Coordinates of C-alpha atoms and ligand atoms in Angstrom, one line a residue:
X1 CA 16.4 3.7 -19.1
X2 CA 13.1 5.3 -18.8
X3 CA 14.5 9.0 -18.5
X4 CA 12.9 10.3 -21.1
X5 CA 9.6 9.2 -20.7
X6 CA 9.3 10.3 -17.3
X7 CA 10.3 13.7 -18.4
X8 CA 7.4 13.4 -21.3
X9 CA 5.1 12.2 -18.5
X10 CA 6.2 15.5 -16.1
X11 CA 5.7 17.9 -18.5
X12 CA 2.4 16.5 -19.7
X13 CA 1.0 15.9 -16.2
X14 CA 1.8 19.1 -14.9
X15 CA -1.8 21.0 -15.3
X16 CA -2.9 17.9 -12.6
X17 CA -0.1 18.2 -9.7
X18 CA -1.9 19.7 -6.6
X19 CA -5.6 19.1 -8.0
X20 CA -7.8 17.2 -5.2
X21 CA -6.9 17.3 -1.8
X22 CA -4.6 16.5 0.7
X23 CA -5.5 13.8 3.2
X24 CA -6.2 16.4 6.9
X25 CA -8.4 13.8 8.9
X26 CA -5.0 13.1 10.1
X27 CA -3.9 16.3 11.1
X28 CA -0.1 15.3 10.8
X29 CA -0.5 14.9 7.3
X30 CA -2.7 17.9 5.9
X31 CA 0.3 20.6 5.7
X32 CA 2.3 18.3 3.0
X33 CA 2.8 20.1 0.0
X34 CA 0.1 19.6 -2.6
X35 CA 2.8 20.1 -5.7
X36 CA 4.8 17.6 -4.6
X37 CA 5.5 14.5 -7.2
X38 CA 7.9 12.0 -7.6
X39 CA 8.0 8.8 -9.8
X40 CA 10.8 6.0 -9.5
X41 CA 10.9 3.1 -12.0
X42 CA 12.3 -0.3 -10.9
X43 CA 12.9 -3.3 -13.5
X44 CA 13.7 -6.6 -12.7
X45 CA 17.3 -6.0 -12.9
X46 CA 17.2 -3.2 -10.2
X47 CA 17.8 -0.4 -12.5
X48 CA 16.2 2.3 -11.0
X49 CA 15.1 5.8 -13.0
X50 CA 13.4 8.6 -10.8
X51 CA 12.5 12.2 -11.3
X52 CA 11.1 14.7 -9.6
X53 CA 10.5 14.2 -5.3
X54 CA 11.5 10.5 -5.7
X55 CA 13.9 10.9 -2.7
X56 CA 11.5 12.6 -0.4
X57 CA 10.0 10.1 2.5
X58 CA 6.2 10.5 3.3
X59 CA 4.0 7.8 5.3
X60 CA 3.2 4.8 3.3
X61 CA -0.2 4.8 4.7
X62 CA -2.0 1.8 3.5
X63 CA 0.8 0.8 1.2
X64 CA 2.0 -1.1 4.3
X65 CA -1.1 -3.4 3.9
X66 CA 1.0 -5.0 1.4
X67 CA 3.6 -6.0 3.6
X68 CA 1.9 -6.7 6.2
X69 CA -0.3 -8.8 4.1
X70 CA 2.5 -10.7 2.7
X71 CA 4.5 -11.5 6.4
X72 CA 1.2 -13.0 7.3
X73 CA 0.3 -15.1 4.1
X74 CA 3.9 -16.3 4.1
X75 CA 3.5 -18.1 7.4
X76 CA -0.7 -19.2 7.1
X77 CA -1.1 -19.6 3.7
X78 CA -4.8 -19.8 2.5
X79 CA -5.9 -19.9 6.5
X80 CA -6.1 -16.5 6.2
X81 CA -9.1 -16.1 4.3
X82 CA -11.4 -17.6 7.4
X83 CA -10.9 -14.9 8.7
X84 CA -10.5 -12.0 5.8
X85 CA -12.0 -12.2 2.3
X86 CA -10.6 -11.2 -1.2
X87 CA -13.4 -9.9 -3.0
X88 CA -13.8 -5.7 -3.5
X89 CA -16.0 -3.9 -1.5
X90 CA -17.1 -1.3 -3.8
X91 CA -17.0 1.1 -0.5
X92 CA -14.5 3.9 0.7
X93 CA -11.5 2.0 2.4
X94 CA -12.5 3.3 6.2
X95 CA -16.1 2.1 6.0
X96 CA -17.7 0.3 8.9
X97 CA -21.7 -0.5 6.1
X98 CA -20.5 -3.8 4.6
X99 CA -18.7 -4.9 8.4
X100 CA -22.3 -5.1 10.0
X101 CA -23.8 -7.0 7.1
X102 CA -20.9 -9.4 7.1
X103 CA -20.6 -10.2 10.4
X104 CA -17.4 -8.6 11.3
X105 CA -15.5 -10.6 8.3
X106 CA -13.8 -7.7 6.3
X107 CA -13.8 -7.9 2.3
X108 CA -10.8 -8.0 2.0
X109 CA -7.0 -7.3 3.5
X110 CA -6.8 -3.6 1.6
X111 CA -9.7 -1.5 3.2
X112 CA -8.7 -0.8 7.0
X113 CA -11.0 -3.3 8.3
X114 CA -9.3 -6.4 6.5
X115 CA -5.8 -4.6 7.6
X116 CA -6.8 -4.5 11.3
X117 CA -7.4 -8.0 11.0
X118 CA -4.2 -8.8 9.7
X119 CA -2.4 -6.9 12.0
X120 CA -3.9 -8.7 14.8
X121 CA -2.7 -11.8 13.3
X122 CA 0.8 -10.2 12.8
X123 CA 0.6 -9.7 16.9
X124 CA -0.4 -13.3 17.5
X125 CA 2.6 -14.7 15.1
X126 CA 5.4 -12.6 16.0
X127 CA 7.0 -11.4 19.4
X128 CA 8.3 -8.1 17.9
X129 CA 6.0 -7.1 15.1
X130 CA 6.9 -3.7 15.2
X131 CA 10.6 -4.7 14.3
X132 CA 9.8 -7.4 12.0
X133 CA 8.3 -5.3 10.2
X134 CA 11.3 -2.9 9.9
X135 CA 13.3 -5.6 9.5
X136 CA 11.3 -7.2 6.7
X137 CA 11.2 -4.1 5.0
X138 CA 14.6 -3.3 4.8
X139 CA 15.6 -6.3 3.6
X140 CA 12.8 -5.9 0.6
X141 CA 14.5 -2.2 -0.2
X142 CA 18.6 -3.3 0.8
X143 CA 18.4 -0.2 2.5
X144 CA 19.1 0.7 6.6
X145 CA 17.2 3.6 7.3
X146 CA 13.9 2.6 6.9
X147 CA 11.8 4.2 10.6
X148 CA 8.2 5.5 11.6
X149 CA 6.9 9.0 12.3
X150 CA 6.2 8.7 16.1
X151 CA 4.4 12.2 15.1
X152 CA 2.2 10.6 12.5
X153 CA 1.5 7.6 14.3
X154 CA 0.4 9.5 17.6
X155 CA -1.7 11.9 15.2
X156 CA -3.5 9.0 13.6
X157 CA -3.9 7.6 17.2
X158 CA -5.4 10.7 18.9
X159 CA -8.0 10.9 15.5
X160 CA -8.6 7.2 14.6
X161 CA -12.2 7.0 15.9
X162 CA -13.3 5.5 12.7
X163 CA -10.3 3.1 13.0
X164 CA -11.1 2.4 16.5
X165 CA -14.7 1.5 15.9
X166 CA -14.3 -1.1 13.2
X167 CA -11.4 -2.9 15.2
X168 CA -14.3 -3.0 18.1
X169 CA -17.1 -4.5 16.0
X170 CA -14.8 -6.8 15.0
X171 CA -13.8 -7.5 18.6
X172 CA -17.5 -7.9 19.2
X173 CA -17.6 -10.9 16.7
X174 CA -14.5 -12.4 18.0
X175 CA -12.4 -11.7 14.6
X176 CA -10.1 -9.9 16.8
X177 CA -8.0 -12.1 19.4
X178 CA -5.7 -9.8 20.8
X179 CA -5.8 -6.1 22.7
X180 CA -7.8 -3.6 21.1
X181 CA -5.3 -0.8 21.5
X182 CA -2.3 -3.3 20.9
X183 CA -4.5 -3.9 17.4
X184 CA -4.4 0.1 16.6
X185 CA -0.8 0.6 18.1
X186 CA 0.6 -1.2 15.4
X187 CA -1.8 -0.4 12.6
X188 CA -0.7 3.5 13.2
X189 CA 2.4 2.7 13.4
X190 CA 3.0 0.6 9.8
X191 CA 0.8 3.3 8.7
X192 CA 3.5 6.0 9.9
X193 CA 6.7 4.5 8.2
X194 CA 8.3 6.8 6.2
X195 CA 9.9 5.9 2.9
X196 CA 10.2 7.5 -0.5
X197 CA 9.5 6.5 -4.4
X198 CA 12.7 5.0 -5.1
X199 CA 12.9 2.6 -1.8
X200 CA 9.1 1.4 -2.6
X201 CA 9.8 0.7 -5.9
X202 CA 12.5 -1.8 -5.0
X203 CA 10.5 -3.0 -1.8
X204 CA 7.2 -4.2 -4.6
X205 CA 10.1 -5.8 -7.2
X206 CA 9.6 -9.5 -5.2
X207 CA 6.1 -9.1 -6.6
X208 CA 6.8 -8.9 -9.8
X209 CA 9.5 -11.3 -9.5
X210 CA 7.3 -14.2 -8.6
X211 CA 7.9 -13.6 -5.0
X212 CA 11.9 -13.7 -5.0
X213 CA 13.4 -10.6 -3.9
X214 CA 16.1 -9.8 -6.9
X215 CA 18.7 -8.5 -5.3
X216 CA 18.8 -11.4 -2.5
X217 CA 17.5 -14.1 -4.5
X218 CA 15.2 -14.9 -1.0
X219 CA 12.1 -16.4 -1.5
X220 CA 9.3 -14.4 0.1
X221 CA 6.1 -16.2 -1.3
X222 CA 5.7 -18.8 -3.3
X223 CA 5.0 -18.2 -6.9
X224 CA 1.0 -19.1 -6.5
X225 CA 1.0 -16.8 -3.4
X226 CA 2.8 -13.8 -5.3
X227 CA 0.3 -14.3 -8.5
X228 CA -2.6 -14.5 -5.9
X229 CA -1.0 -11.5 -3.8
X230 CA -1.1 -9.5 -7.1
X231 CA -4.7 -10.6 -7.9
X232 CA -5.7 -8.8 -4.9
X233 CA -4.1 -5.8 -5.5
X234 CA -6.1 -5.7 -8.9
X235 CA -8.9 -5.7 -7.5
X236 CA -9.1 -4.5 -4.3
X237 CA -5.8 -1.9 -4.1
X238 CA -7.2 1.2 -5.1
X239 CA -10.5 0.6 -3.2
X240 CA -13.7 1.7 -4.8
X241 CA -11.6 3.0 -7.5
X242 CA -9.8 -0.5 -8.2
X243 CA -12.4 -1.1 -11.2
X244 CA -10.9 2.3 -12.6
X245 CA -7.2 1.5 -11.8
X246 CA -7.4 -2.0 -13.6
X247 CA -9.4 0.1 -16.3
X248 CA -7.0 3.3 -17.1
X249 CA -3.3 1.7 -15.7
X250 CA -4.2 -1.9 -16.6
X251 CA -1.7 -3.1 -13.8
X252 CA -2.3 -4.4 -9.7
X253 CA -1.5 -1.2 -7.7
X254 CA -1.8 -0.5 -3.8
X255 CA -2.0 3.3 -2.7
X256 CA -1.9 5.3 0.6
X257 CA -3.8 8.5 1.8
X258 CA -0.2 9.9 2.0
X259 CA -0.5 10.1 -1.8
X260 CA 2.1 7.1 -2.9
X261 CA 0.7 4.1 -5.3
X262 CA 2.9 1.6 -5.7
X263 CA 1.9 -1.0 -8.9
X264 CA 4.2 -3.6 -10.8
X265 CA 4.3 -5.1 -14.1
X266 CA 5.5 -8.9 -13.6
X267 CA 8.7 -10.0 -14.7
X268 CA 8.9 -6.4 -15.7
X269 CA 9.4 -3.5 -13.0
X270 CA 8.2 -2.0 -10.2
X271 CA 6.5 2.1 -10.4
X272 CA 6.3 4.0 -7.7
X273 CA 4.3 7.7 -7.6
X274 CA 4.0 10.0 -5.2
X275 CA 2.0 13.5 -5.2
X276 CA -0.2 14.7 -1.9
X277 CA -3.1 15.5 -3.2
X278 CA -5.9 12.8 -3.6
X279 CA -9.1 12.3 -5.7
X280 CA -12.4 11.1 -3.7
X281 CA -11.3 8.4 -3.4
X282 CA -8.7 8.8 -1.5
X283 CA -6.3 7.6 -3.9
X284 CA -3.8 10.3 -5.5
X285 CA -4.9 12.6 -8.4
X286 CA -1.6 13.2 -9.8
X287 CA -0.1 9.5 -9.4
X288 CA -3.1 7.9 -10.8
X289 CA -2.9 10.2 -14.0
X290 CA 0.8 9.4 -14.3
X291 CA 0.3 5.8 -13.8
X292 CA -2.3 6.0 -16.6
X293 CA 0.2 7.7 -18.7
X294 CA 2.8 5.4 -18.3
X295 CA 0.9 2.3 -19.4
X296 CA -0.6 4.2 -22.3
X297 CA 2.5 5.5 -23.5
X298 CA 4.7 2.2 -23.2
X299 CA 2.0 0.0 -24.0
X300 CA 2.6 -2.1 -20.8
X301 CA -0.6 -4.3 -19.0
X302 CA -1.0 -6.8 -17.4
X303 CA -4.0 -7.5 -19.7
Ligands
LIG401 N1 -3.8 5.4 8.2 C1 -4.9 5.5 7.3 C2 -6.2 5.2 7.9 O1 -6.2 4.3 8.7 C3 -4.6 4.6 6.1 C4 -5.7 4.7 5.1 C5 -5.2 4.8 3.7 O2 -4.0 5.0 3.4 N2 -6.1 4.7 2.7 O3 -7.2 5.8 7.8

């Protein structure tokens, strides 16, 4: 359906594929191919149209924020934000500044403070996060082989110093209940799973759906939690470049240091990019350009 414009969008972006730089302060992840880039379109009705690396898997990275964001709204509801806010930080996604000033109450669920915190929920809620989260997943995408990297996960583990200290301040202020290391475990490990374009496209389609997952007709949130999910994800999804995001693709977005961004259109389609090589701000160069393309080409906002 949207062949033709993705081809228009290729051609056009191709001066920007492999400008920036690829995430290395996980080491697993710095030898990914910088000219890599992939885009997968999802509408409502599950039609999907891909092109370039759309079926090639890298880490979600903080993509997974979504997710886990939405298993632990789905069960506490507004609770939640005792503990997490939903205002943007204006800072980089792995800063510990705003932490200290706040009293160990992250912004919000997006920067890696605010997802610590909601992992640690996720541990106090489920028996088997780990799985659930599989689980959950593959029912978003009605697909089977959906894993993590044990390579990435150990790589982010052996370097997550920064990650480490912002779940111990928190500890320190008591917005952490359960193990420290049980905290990071997980975090590396929703970080790690692997997925491509095409299969995040369809996992994001419940949220422009109103919550219902088309393909199932399951209810994941309610429509006020779906509307206030994608709120978030306008403002806070593309961290201290969210402002920009909102500006130039006009639609809520999440992205990863793995280079995916994920954004929907409600009632619309899903839009998934993917291309290695970030900007300063840890988001994607390529993906973001391409994002801004697509809007301005089809005319599709949110605004
Ligand atoms: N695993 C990464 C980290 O914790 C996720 C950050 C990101 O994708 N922005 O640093």
């Amino acid at each position: 359906m949207y062949q033709k414009l993705l081809e228009e969008i290729y051609a056009e972006i191709q001066p920007e594929i492999g400008k920036g730089k690829v995430a290395d302060y996980i080491p697993a992840l710095k030898n990914a191919d910088p000219k890599q880039f992939g885009i997968s379109v999802c509408n409502i009705n599950q039609e999907v149209t891909s092109l370039g690396d759309a079926q090639q898997r890298f880490s979600i990275q903080s993509i997974s924020k979504v997710f886990t964001l939405t298993m632990a709204f789905q069960v506490l509801g507004d609770k939640l934000w005792e503990r997490v806010g939903k205002e943007p930080s204006g800072n980089p996604f792995n800063s510990l500044i705003q932490l200290e000033r706040e009293n160990g109450i992250p912004r919000n669920p997006f920067i890696n403070a605010g997802a610590l915190v909601i992992t640690d929920i996720l541990i106090s809620l489920l028996d088997n996060p780990k799985q659930d989260l599989l689980s959950f997943l593959k029912e978003l995408c009605n697909c089977s082989n959906i894993h993590f990297d044990p390579v990435i996960a150990q790589s982010e583990k052996e370097h997550g110093f920064t990650n480490a200290a912002l779940v111990n301040y928190m500890k320190s202020h008591g917005n952490i209940k359960n193990d420290v290391e049980e905290v990071l475990d997980l975090y590396f490990h929703q970080c790690s799973i692997l997925m491509n374009c095409e299969q995040l496209a369809k996992s994001f389609l419940f949220l422009a759906n109103h919550g219902v997952i088309p393909h199932s007709n399951q209810r994941v949130l309610t429509r006020s939690q779906a509307k206030r999910l994608n709120a978030i994800m306008l403002s806070c999804g593309l961290y201290d470049q969210a402002g920009d995001f909102a500006y130039l693709v006009g639609l809520p977005g999440k992205s990863g240091v793995a280079g995916g961004i994920s954004a929907i259109m409600p009632e619309q389609m899903s839009i998934t990019v993917w291309s290695p090589a970030l900007n300063r701000h840890g988001n994607s160069h390529a993906g973001m350009k391409a994002l801004e393309l697509f809007t301005t080409k089809t005319g599709i906002s949110i605004f």
